[in-house]
CSV table of C-alpha atoms in Angstrom, one decimal:
chain,number,residue,atom,x,y,z
T,62,MET,CA,-139.7,-23.4,88.2
T,63,GLU,CA,-136.8,-24.9,86.4
T,64,PRO,CA,-138.1,-26.9,83.3
T,65,LEU,CA,-135.6,-29.7,84.1
T,66,SER,CA,-135.6,-30.3,87.9
T,67,ASP,CA,-136.6,-32.6,90.6
T,68,ALA,CA,-139.5,-30.2,91.5
T,69,ARG,CA,-140.9,-30.3,88.0
T,70,ILE,CA,-141.1,-34.1,88.2
T,71,VAL,CA,-143.4,-34.0,91.2
T,72,GLU,CA,-145.5,-31.2,89.6
T,73,SER,CA,-146.0,-33.1,86.4
T,74,TRP,CA,-146.9,-36.4,88.1
T,75,SER,CA,-149.4,-34.6,90.4
T,76,ARG,CA,-151.0,-33.2,87.2
T,77,ASN,CA,-151.2,-36.7,85.5
T,78,ALA,CA,-152.2,-38.8,88.5
T,79,ILE,CA,-155.7,-39.6,87.2
T,80,PRO,CA,-154.9,-40.7,83.6
T,81,TRP,CA,-151.7,-42.5,84.9
T,82,THR,CA,-153.8,-44.5,87.3
T,83,GLU,CA,-156.2,-45.5,84.5
T,84,ALA,CA,-153.4,-46.4,82.2
T,85,VAL,CA,-151.7,-48.6,84.8
T,86,ARG,CA,-155.0,-50.2,86.0
T,87,GLY,CA,-156.1,-50.7,82.4
T,88,GLY,CA,-153.0,-52.5,81.4
T,89,GLN,CA,-152.3,-49.9,78.7
T,90,ILE,CA,-148.4,-49.8,79.2
T,91,LEU,CA,-147.4,-52.8,77.2
T,92,SER,CA,-143.7,-53.2,78.2
T,93,ARG,CA,-145.0,-53.3,81.8
T,94,GLU,CA,-147.7,-55.8,81.0
T,95,ARG,CA,-145.4,-58.1,78.9
T,96,VAL,CA,-142.0,-57.9,80.7
T,97,THR,CA,-141.3,-55.5,83.5
T,98,ASN,CA,-144.1,-56.0,86.0
T,99,GLN,CA,-143.4,-59.7,86.2
T,100,ALA,CA,-139.6,-59.1,86.3
T,101,ILE,CA,-139.8,-56.9,89.4
T,102,ILE,CA,-142.2,-59.2,91.2
T,103,GLU,CA,-140.0,-62.2,90.6
T,104,THR,CA,-136.9,-60.3,91.7
T,105,VAL,CA,-138.6,-59.3,94.9
T,106,LEU,CA,-140.0,-62.8,95.6
T,107,ARG,CA,-136.6,-64.4,95.0
T,108,GLN,CA,-135.4,-62.5,98.1
T,109,ALA,CA,-138.2,-63.9,100.1
T,110,PRO,CA,-138.7,-60.7,102.2
T,111,ALA,CA,-141.4,-60.6,105.0
T,112,SER,CA,-141.7,-56.8,104.6
T,113,VAL,CA,-141.2,-54.5,101.6
T,114,LEU,CA,-141.0,-50.6,101.3
T,115,ASP,CA,-142.4,-49.8,97.9
T,116,MET,CA,-140.7,-46.6,97.2
T,117,GLY,CA,-142.5,-44.3,94.7
T,118,CYS,CA,-145.5,-46.7,94.8
T,119,GLY,CA,-147.7,-44.6,92.5
T,120,GLU,CA,-151.3,-45.9,92.4
T,121,GLY,CA,-150.0,-49.0,94.3
T,122,TRP,CA,-150.1,-52.0,91.8
T,123,LEU,CA,-146.8,-53.5,93.1
T,124,SER,CA,-147.9,-53.0,96.7
T,125,ARG,CA,-151.0,-55.0,96.0
T,126,ALA,CA,-149.2,-57.6,94.1
T,127,LEU,CA,-146.8,-58.2,96.9
T,128,VAL,CA,-149.5,-58.1,99.6
T,129,ALA,CA,-151.3,-60.9,97.6
T,130,LYS,CA,-148.1,-63.0,98.1
T,131,GLY,CA,-148.4,-62.5,101.9
T,132,ILE,CA,-145.8,-59.8,102.3
T,133,ARG,CA,-146.3,-56.8,104.6
T,134,VAL,CA,-145.9,-53.7,102.3
T,135,LEU,CA,-145.7,-50.1,103.0
T,136,GLY,CA,-146.1,-47.9,99.9
T,137,VAL,CA,-144.8,-44.3,99.9
T,138,ASP,CA,-145.2,-41.7,97.2
T,139,ALA,CA,-144.7,-37.9,97.0
T,140,ILE,CA,-147.9,-37.5,95.0
T,141,GLY,CA,-151.0,-37.1,97.2
T,142,ALA,CA,-153.4,-37.9,94.4
T,143,LEU,CA,-151.6,-41.2,93.7
T,144,VAL,CA,-151.4,-42.2,97.4
T,145,GLU,CA,-155.2,-41.5,97.6
T,146,ARG,CA,-155.8,-43.9,94.7
T,147,ALA,CA,-153.6,-46.5,96.2
T,148,ARG,CA,-155.5,-46.4,99.5
T,149,GLY,CA,-158.7,-46.5,97.7
T,150,ALA,CA,-157.8,-49.8,96.1
T,151,GLY,CA,-156.7,-51.3,99.4
T,152,GLY,CA,-154.0,-53.9,100.0
T,153,GLY,CA,-151.0,-52.5,101.7
T,154,GLU,CA,-150.5,-49.4,103.8
T,155,PHE,CA,-149.7,-46.1,102.1
T,156,ARG,CA,-148.1,-42.8,103.1
T,157,GLN,CA,-147.5,-39.6,101.3
T,158,LEU,CA,-143.8,-38.6,101.7
T,159,SER,CA,-141.4,-36.9,99.4
T,160,TYR,CA,-138.0,-38.4,98.8
T,161,GLU,CA,-136.5,-35.3,100.4
T,162,ALA,CA,-138.4,-35.9,103.6
T,163,ILE,CA,-137.3,-39.6,103.6
T,164,ALA,CA,-133.8,-38.6,103.0
T,165,GLU,CA,-134.1,-36.4,106.2
T,166,GLY,CA,-135.3,-39.3,108.3
T,167,ALA,CA,-139.1,-38.8,108.2
T,168,LEU,CA,-139.6,-42.6,107.7
T,169,ASP,CA,-138.6,-44.6,110.8
T,170,VAL,CA,-139.0,-48.2,109.5
T,171,ALA,CA,-136.7,-51.2,109.0
T,172,MET,CA,-137.8,-53.5,106.2
T,173,ASP,CA,-136.4,-56.6,104.6
T,174,ALA,CA,-136.5,-55.0,101.1
T,175,VAL,CA,-136.8,-51.7,99.5
T,176,VAL,CA,-138.1,-51.7,95.9
T,177,CYS,CA,-138.0,-48.7,93.5
T,178,ASN,CA,-139.9,-49.6,90.4
T,179,PHE,CA,-139.4,-47.0,87.6
T,180,SER,CA,-139.6,-44.4,90.4
T,181,LEU,CA,-136.1,-43.0,90.6
T,182,LEU,CA,-136.4,-40.2,88.0
T,183,GLY,CA,-134.7,-37.2,89.6
T,184,GLU,CA,-131.2,-36.0,90.2
T,185,ALA,CA,-130.5,-34.7,93.7
T,186,SER,CA,-133.7,-36.3,95.2
T,187,VAL,CA,-132.5,-39.6,94.1
T,188,GLU,CA,-129.0,-39.2,95.4
T,189,ALA,CA,-130.3,-38.1,98.8
T,190,LEU,CA,-132.9,-40.9,98.9
T,191,LEU,CA,-130.4,-43.7,98.1
T,192,ALA,CA,-128.0,-42.5,100.8
T,193,ALA,CA,-130.8,-43.0,103.3
T,194,VAL,CA,-131.7,-46.6,102.1
T,195,PRO,CA,-129.2,-48.5,104.3
T,196,ASP,CA,-131.0,-47.0,107.3
T,197,LEU,CA,-134.3,-48.4,106.1
T,198,LEU,CA,-133.1,-51.9,105.7
T,199,ASN,CA,-132.9,-54.8,108.2
T,200,PRO,CA,-129.6,-56.6,108.5
T,201,GLY,CA,-129.3,-58.7,105.3
T,202,GLY,CA,-131.9,-56.6,103.6
T,203,THR,CA,-132.0,-55.8,99.8
T,204,LEU,CA,-132.7,-52.8,97.7
T,205,MET,CA,-134.1,-53.5,94.2
T,206,ILE,CA,-134.3,-50.8,91.5
T,207,GLN,CA,-135.9,-51.2,88.1
T,208,THR,CA,-135.3,-48.5,85.6
T,209,LEU,CA,-134.8,-47.8,82.0
T,210,HIS,CA,-131.7,-49.7,80.6
T,211,PRO,CA,-129.4,-46.8,80.0
T,212,VAL,CA,-127.7,-48.3,76.9
T,213,GLU,CA,-131.1,-49.1,75.3
T,214,ALA,CA,-132.9,-46.0,76.4
T,215,CYS,CA,-130.2,-43.5,75.5
T,216,GLY,CA,-131.5,-42.8,72.1
T,217,ASP,CA,-129.6,-40.3,69.8
T,218,ALA,CA,-128.5,-38.2,72.8
T,219,PRO,CA,-124.9,-38.7,74.0
T,220,TYR,CA,-124.4,-41.4,76.5
T,221,THR,CA,-123.7,-39.1,79.4
T,222,ASP,CA,-125.6,-38.1,82.5
T,223,GLY,CA,-128.0,-35.3,82.3
T,224,TRP,CA,-131.6,-34.1,82.3
T,225,ARG,CA,-133.8,-35.2,79.4
T,226,PRO,CA,-137.2,-33.8,78.4
T,227,GLY,CA,-140.1,-36.2,79.0
T,228,SER,CA,-142.7,-37.4,76.6
T,229,TRP,CA,-146.1,-39.0,76.7
T,230,SER,CA,-145.7,-40.6,73.3
T,231,GLY,CA,-147.8,-43.7,73.2
T,232,PHE,CA,-150.2,-42.4,75.8
T,233,SER,CA,-153.6,-41.0,75.5
T,234,ASP,CA,-154.5,-37.3,75.1
T,235,ALA,CA,-155.6,-37.2,78.8
T,236,PHE,CA,-151.8,-36.8,79.6
T,237,SER,CA,-150.1,-33.4,79.6
T,238,ASP,CA,-147.0,-31.7,80.6
T,239,PRO,CA,-144.7,-34.7,80.7
T,240,ALA,CA,-142.1,-35.0,83.4
T,241,PRO,CA,-138.4,-34.5,82.7
T,242,TRP,CA,-136.0,-37.2,83.9
T,243,TYR,CA,-132.4,-37.5,84.8
T,244,PHE,CA,-130.5,-39.9,82.6
T,245,ARG,CA,-127.7,-41.9,84.3
T,246,THR,CA,-125.2,-44.2,82.5
T,247,LEU,CA,-124.7,-47.7,84.0
T,248,GLU,CA,-121.2,-46.5,85.2
T,249,SER,CA,-122.9,-43.6,87.0
T,250,TRP,CA,-125.6,-45.8,88.6
T,251,VAL,CA,-123.0,-48.2,90.0
T,252,ALA,CA,-120.9,-45.3,91.1
T,253,LEU,CA,-123.9,-43.7,92.9
T,254,LEU,CA,-124.8,-46.8,94.7
T,255,ASN,CA,-121.3,-47.2,95.9
T,256,ARG,CA,-121.3,-43.6,97.2
T,257,CYS,CA,-124.4,-44.6,99.2
T,258,GLY,CA,-122.7,-47.6,100.9
T,259,LEU,CA,-124.5,-50.0,98.6
T,260,ARG,CA,-122.9,-52.8,96.5
T,261,LEU,CA,-124.4,-54.3,93.3
T,262,SER,CA,-124.9,-58.1,94.0
T,263,ALA,CA,-126.9,-58.7,90.7
T,264,MET,CA,-128.1,-56.9,87.7
T,265,ARG,CA,-131.0,-58.3,85.8
T,266,GLU,CA,-131.7,-57.5,82.1
T,267,PRO,CA,-135.3,-58.7,81.4
T,268,LEU,CA,-135.6,-59.1,77.7
T,269,HIS,CA,-138.5,-58.0,75.6
T,270,PRO,CA,-139.9,-61.0,73.6
T,271,ASP,CA,-140.4,-58.9,70.5
T,272,THR,CA,-136.9,-57.4,70.1
T,273,GLY,CA,-134.8,-59.9,72.2
T,274,ARG,CA,-133.2,-56.9,73.8
T,275,PRO,CA,-133.3,-55.6,77.4
T,276,ALA,CA,-136.7,-54.0,78.3
T,277,SER,CA,-135.2,-52.6,81.5
T,278,VAL,CA,-132.4,-53.2,84.0
T,279,ILE,CA,-132.9,-54.2,87.6
T,280,PHE,CA,-130.1,-53.6,90.2
T,281,VAL,CA,-130.2,-55.8,93.1
T,282,VAL,CA,-128.2,-54.2,95.9
T,283,LYS,CA,-127.0,-54.8,99.4
T,284,PRO,CA,-125.5,-52.4,102.0
T,285,VAL,CA,-121.8,-52.8,102.6
T,286,LEU,CA,-121.2,-54.7,105.8
T,287,PHE,CA,-119.3,-52.6,108.2
T,288,VAL,CA,-117.0,-54.6,110.4
T,289,GLN,CA,-115.8,-52.6,113.2
T,290,THR,CA,-112.3,-53.7,113.8
T,291,GLY,CA,-112.6,-52.7,117.4
T,292,SER,CA,-115.1,-55.4,118.1
T,293,LEU,CA,-112.8,-58.0,116.4
T,294,THR,CA,-109.9,-57.4,118.8
T,295,GLY,CA,-111.6,-55.9,121.8
O,144,MET,CA,-112.0,-79.7,67.1
O,145,GLU,CA,-115.4,-78.0,68.0
O,146,PRO,CA,-115.6,-74.9,65.8
O,147,LEU,CA,-117.0,-72.9,68.7
O,148,SER,CA,-114.9,-73.8,71.8
O,149,ASP,CA,-112.2,-72.6,74.2
O,150,ALA,CA,-109.6,-74.8,72.4
O,151,ARG,CA,-110.4,-73.1,69.1
O,152,ILE,CA,-109.7,-69.7,70.6
O,153,VAL,CA,-106.1,-70.7,71.4
O,154,GLU,CA,-105.6,-72.4,68.1
O,155,SER,CA,-106.7,-69.3,66.2
O,156,TRP,CA,-104.7,-66.9,68.2
O,157,SER,CA,-101.6,-69.1,67.7
O,158,ARG,CA,-102.1,-69.0,64.1
O,159,ASN,CA,-102.5,-65.1,64.0
O,160,ALA,CA,-99.8,-64.2,66.6
O,161,ILE,CA,-97.5,-62.6,63.9
O,162,PRO,CA,-100.1,-60.2,62.2
O,163,TRP,CA,-101.7,-59.5,65.6
O,164,THR,CA,-98.3,-58.3,67.0
O,165,GLU,CA,-97.8,-56.2,63.9
O,166,ALA,CA,-101.4,-54.7,64.2
O,167,VAL,CA,-101.0,-53.8,67.9
O,168,ARG,CA,-97.5,-52.5,67.6
O,169,GLY,CA,-98.4,-50.5,64.5
O,170,GLY,CA,-101.4,-48.9,66.2
O,171,GLN,CA,-103.6,-50.3,63.6
O,172,ILE,CA,-106.6,-51.0,65.9
O,173,LEU,CA,-108.3,-47.6,66.1
O,174,SER,CA,-110.7,-48.2,69.0
O,175,ARG,CA,-107.7,-49.2,71.1
O,176,GLU,CA,-105.6,-46.3,70.0
O,177,ARG,CA,-108.3,-43.8,70.5
O,178,VAL,CA,-110.1,-45.0,73.6
O,179,THR,CA,-109.6,-48.4,75.3
O,180,ASN,CA,-105.8,-48.5,75.7
O,181,GLN,CA,-105.8,-45.3,77.7
O,182,ALA,CA,-109.0,-46.3,79.6
O,183,ILE,CA,-107.4,-49.5,80.9
O,184,ILE,CA,-104.1,-47.8,81.8
O,185,GLU,CA,-105.9,-45.1,83.7
O,186,THR,CA,-108.2,-47.6,85.5
O,187,VAL,CA,-105.2,-49.6,86.6
O,188,LEU,CA,-103.2,-46.5,87.8
O,189,ARG,CA,-106.2,-45.3,89.8
O,190,GLN,CA,-105.8,-48.4,92.0
O,191,ALA,CA,-102.1,-47.5,92.5
O,192,PRO,CA,-100.8,-51.1,92.4
O,193,ALA,CA,-97.1,-51.9,93.1
O,194,SER,CA,-97.6,-55.3,91.2
O,195,VAL,CA,-99.9,-56.3,88.3
O,196,LEU,CA,-100.7,-59.6,86.7
O,197,ASP,CA,-101.4,-59.0,83.0
O,198,MET,CA,-103.7,-61.9,82.3
O,199,GLY,CA,-103.7,-62.8,78.6
O,200,CYS,CA,-101.0,-60.3,77.8
O,201,GLY,CA,-100.6,-61.1,74.2
O,202,GLU,CA,-97.5,-59.4,72.7
O,203,GLY,CA,-97.2,-57.4,75.9
O,204,TRP,CA,-98.0,-53.7,75.2
O,205,LEU,CA,-100.0,-53.2,78.5
O,206,SER,CA,-97.2,-54.8,80.5
O,207,ARG,CA,-94.7,-52.5,79.0
O,208,ALA,CA,-97.0,-49.5,79.6
O,209,LEU,CA,-97.3,-50.3,83.2
O,210,VAL,CA,-93.7,-51.1,83.7
O,211,ALA,CA,-92.9,-47.7,82.4
O,212,LYS,CA,-95.0,-46.3,85.2
O,213,GLY,CA,-92.8,-48.1,87.8
O,214,ILE,CA,-95.1,-51.1,88.4
O,215,ARG,CA,-93.8,-54.6,88.7
O,216,VAL,CA,-95.6,-56.6,86.0
O,217,LEU,CA,-95.9,-60.3,85.3
O,218,GLY,CA,-97.6,-61.0,81.9
O,219,VAL,CA,-99.0,-64.4,81.2
O,220,ASP,CA,-100.5,-65.8,78.0
O,221,ALA,CA,-101.5,-69.2,76.6
O,222,ILE,CA,-99.9,-68.5,73.2
O,223,GLY,CA,-96.2,-69.2,73.0
O,224,ALA,CA,-95.6,-67.2,70.0
O,225,LEU,CA,-97.1,-64.1,71.6
O,226,VAL,CA,-95.1,-64.7,74.9
O,227,GLU,CA,-92.0,-64.9,72.8
O,228,ARG,CA,-92.7,-61.6,71.2
O,229,ALA,CA,-93.5,-60.0,74.5
O,230,ARG,CA,-90.1,-61.2,75.9
O,231,GLY,CA,-88.4,-59.9,72.8
O,232,ALA,CA,-89.7,-56.4,73.3
O,233,GLY,CA,-88.6,-56.4,77.0
O,234,GLY,CA,-90.3,-54.6,80.0
O,235,GLY,CA,-91.9,-57.0,82.3
O,236,GLU,CA,-91.6,-60.7,83.0
O,237,PHE,CA,-93.6,-63.0,80.8
O,238,ARG,CA,-94.6,-66.6,81.2
O,239,GLN,CA,-96.6,-69.0,79.0
O,240,LEU,CA,-99.5,-70.5,80.9
O,241,SER,CA,-103.0,-71.5,79.9
O,242,TYR,CA,-106.1,-70.3,81.8
O,243,GLU,CA,-106.8,-74.0,82.6
O,244,ALA,CA,-103.3,-74.3,84.2
O,245,ILE,CA,-103.8,-71.2,86.2
O,246,ALA,CA,-107.2,-72.3,87.3
O,247,GLU,CA,-105.5,-75.5,88.7
O,248,GLY,CA,-103.0,-73.4,90.6
O,249,ALA,CA,-100.0,-73.4,88.3
O,250,LEU,CA,-99.3,-69.7,89.1
O,251,ASP,CA,-98.2,-69.1,92.7
O,252,VAL,CA,-98.2,-65.4,93.0
O,253,ALA,CA,-100.0,-62.7,94.9
O,254,MET,CA,-100.4,-59.4,93.2
O,255,ASP,CA,-102.0,-56.0,94.0
O,256,ALA,CA,-103.9,-56.2,90.8
O,257,VAL,CA,-105.0,-58.6,88.1
O,258,VAL,CA,-105.9,-57.1,84.7
O,259,CYS,CA,-107.6,-58.8,81.8
O,260,ASN,CA,-107.6,-56.5,78.7
O,261,PHE,CA,-109.8,-58.0,76.1
O,262,SER,CA,-108.5,-61.4,77.0
O,263,LEU,CA,-111.5,-63.1,78.5
O,264,LEU,CA,-112.9,-64.7,75.3
O,265,GLY,CA,-113.9,-68.2,76.1
O,266,GLU,CA,-116.6,-70.0,78.1
O,267,ALA,CA,-115.4,-72.7,80.6
O,268,SER,CA,-111.8,-71.4,80.6
O,269,VAL,CA,-112.9,-67.9,81.7
O,270,GLU,CA,-115.2,-69.3,84.5
O,271,ALA,CA,-112.4,-71.6,85.9
O,272,LEU,CA,-109.9,-68.7,85.6
O,273,LEU,CA,-112.0,-66.1,87.4
O,274,ALA,CA,-112.7,-68.5,90.2
O,275,ALA,CA,-108.9,-68.6,90.8
O,276,VAL,CA,-108.4,-64.9,90.8
O,277,PRO,CA,-109.1,-64.2,94.5
O,278,ASP,CA,-106.1,-66.6,95.3
O,279,LEU,CA,-103.9,-64.4,93.1
O,280,LEU,CA,-104.6,-61.2,94.8
O,281,ASN,CA,-103.1,-59.5,97.8
O,282,PRO,CA,-105.6,-58.4,100.5
O,283,GLY,CA,-107.3,-55.3,99.2
O,284,GLY,CA,-106.3,-56.3,95.7
O,285,THR,CA,-108.4,-55.5,92.6
O,286,LEU,CA,-109.4,-57.3,89.4
O,287,MET,CA,-110.1,-55.2,86.3
O,288,ILE,CA,-111.6,-56.7,83.2
O,289,GLN,CA,-112.0,-54.7,79.9
O,290,THR,CA,-114.2,-56.3,77.4
O,291,LEU,CA,-116.6,-55.5,74.6
O,292,HIS,CA,-119.7,-53.7,75.9
O,293,PRO,CA,-122.3,-56.5,75.7
O,294,VAL,CA,-125.3,-54.1,74.8
O,295,GLU,CA,-123.2,-52.4,72.2
O,296,ALA,CA,-121.5,-55.4,70.8
O,297,CYS,CA,-124.6,-57.6,70.6
O,298,GLY,CA,-125.4,-56.8,67.0
O,299,ASP,CA,-128.5,-58.4,65.5
O,300,ALA,CA,-128.1,-61.6,67.4
O,301,PRO,CA,-130.4,-62.1,70.5
O,302,TYR,CA,-129.1,-60.5,73.7
O,303,THR,CA,-128.3,-63.9,75.3
O,304,ASP,CA,-125.2,-65.7,76.3
O,305,GLY,CA,-123.6,-68.0,73.7
O,306,TRP,CA,-120.8,-68.7,71.3
O,307,ARG,CA,-120.4,-66.3,68.4
O,308,PRO,CA,-118.3,-66.7,65.3
O,309,GLY,CA,-115.3,-64.5,65.0
O,310,SER,CA,-114.3,-62.1,62.3
O,311,TRP,CA,-111.2,-60.2,61.2
O,312,SER,CA,-113.2,-57.6,59.4
O,313,GLY,CA,-111.2,-54.4,59.3
O,314,PHE,CA,-107.9,-56.3,59.7
O,315,SER,CA,-105.3,-57.0,56.9
O,316,ASP,CA,-105.2,-60.1,54.6
O,317,ALA,CA,-102.4,-61.5,56.8
O,318,PHE,CA,-105.1,-62.6,59.4
O,319,SER,CA,-106.9,-66.0,58.9
O,320,ASP,CA,-109.2,-68.4,60.7
O,321,PRO,CA,-110.7,-66.0,63.2
O,322,ALA,CA,-111.4,-67.1,66.8
O,323,PRO,CA,-114.9,-67.6,68.1
O,324,TRP,CA,-115.9,-65.9,71.3
O,325,TYR,CA,-118.4,-66.5,74.0
O,326,PHE,CA,-120.9,-63.6,74.4
O,327,ARG,CA,-122.1,-62.7,77.9
O,328,THR,CA,-124.8,-60.2,78.9
O,329,LEU,CA,-124.1,-57.7,81.6
O,330,GLU,CA,-126.4,-59.7,83.8
O,331,SER,CA,-124.2,-62.8,83.2
O,332,TRP,CA,-120.9,-61.0,83.7
O,333,VAL,CA,-122.1,-59.7,87.2
O,334,ALA,CA,-123.5,-63.2,88.1
O,335,LEU,CA,-120.3,-64.9,87.0
O,336,LEU,CA,-118.3,-62.5,89.1
O,337,ASN,CA,-120.5,-63.1,92.1
O,338,ARG,CA,-120.2,-66.9,91.8
O,339,CYS,CA,-116.4,-66.5,91.9
O,340,GLY,CA,-116.5,-64.5,95.2
O,341,LEU,CA,-116.0,-61.2,93.5
O,342,ARG,CA,-118.0,-58.0,93.7
O,343,LEU,CA,-118.3,-55.2,91.3
O,344,SER,CA,-117.0,-52.0,92.9
O,345,ALA,CA,-117.2,-49.9,89.7
O,346,MET,CA,-118.1,-50.3,86.0
O,347,ARG,CA,-116.6,-47.9,83.6
O,348,GLU,CA,-118.0,-47.2,80.1
O,349,PRO,CA,-115.3,-45.4,78.1
O,350,LEU,CA,-117.0,-43.4,75.3
O,351,HIS,CA,-115.9,-43.4,71.7
O,352,PRO,CA,-115.5,-39.7,70.7
O,353,ASP,CA,-116.9,-40.3,67.3
O,354,THR,CA,-120.1,-42.0,68.5
O,355,GLY,CA,-120.6,-40.7,72.0
O,356,ARG,CA,-121.4,-44.3,72.9
O,357,PRO,CA,-119.4,-46.8,75.0
O,358,ALA,CA,-116.4,-48.3,73.3
O,359,SER,CA,-116.1,-51.0,75.9
O,360,VAL,CA,-116.9,-51.8,79.5
O,361,ILE,CA,-114.4,-52.2,82.3
O,362,PHE,CA,-115.4,-54.1,85.5
O,363,VAL,CA,-113.5,-53.1,88.6
O,364,VAL,CA,-113.9,-56.0,91.0
O,365,LYS,CA,-112.9,-56.8,94.6
O,366,PRO,CA,-112.9,-60.2,96.3
O,367,VAL,CA,-115.6,-60.5,99.0
O,368,LEU,CA,-114.3,-60.2,102.4
O,369,PHE,CA,-114.8,-63.4,104.3
O,370,VAL,CA,-115.4,-62.8,108.0
O,371,GLN,CA,-115.0,-66.1,109.9
O,372,THR,CA,-117.6,-65.8,112.6
O,373,GLY,CA,-115.5,-68.3,114.7
O,374,SER,CA,-112.8,-65.7,115.0
O,375,LEU,CA,-115.3,-63.0,116.1
O,376,THR,CA,-116.5,-65.0,119.0
O,377,GLY,CA,-113.7,-67.4,119.8
């Protein structure tokens, strides 16, 4: 298997499903506890959706948090071991589905919101998935993506799109074989969304209280309205 | 006069009009020569406009560059001494107008593109100006804004909106009394554009060849299409 590929991401997360679940549920990921969990919850609630698709739900914490607010949530994830743990914790409905399957139409739902919380890690799989998002949204629906802030997360590598090796630095010894991830510049994120018929309506930059700098970026996105000129004049 | 205010920006640039003109025409501003001049020209040409409003044109270099490509250009600037120098160099038509006057409707034109190249420096003046931009554009027209990349230009100050003192560091001794500028986060730029009925359709991040990092950001923006529902059903 290619060391830097979409398939490797799924393989690595399958291998780390148990320690990951423990880390999330134990509140071990400090930037999430202090900043980004609350930021994505607030961003979703501001849209006041009745139904949410939690895309790449992992062990399900966000689905549970939104269900607790009275929202109907469907969580989907490619990793069977994570979906199993999400089901085990209850709250929300969970399905195992790969992004490739969803891109091919395997998910026949229409939701008020789709949320991808640090779950868009690949290259081709993400592009195919995002192209399918408009079909998963009710009219007026919203896609929200939280991801690493490219300018902050770039590190010493050049600020250009490309695969980056993963790291479990800061995590326990129970983790192994970190997943690679595909780095996108802000320019590329906006361009990708546009190619998928989606337009940025807001971009949030939740600040880390220690550094005063963005801990992540959240894209709030709406499908482009297609006005059929035939219906205007006919 | 308030030391950090829109009015102080105009005063400072009036005072520095002559050395500024020399610096621009002498190719003394290296990031412009190496990256950002070409980036804004390419971004404008990609839209293939027949007419361009060069907002905050300064001594007029961008107007001249676009006129040389066969585009009809009107340059406007609040600083009389800069407009005078722009007229003196020929190429394009130039008018002295403040952003406040334009916001109040003093400019009765409709152009294919409006371009603001490092010329949106203030707080209230910029907000009022941008609200007026949709009225200055032909249908299908485009606004392009090049500015400092907030994440890169933030420095050690917190990443939050606010006035910053100016500096002529790197410029000759002929400069004095630097203009303050109003820092906006990316989140705030996108939100401001949205409040003005404008939607981001692309965001360019021209890279500096020495650092491999963004030398600026360019927002490519379109007015929101207003569909009057009355005309759909009536």
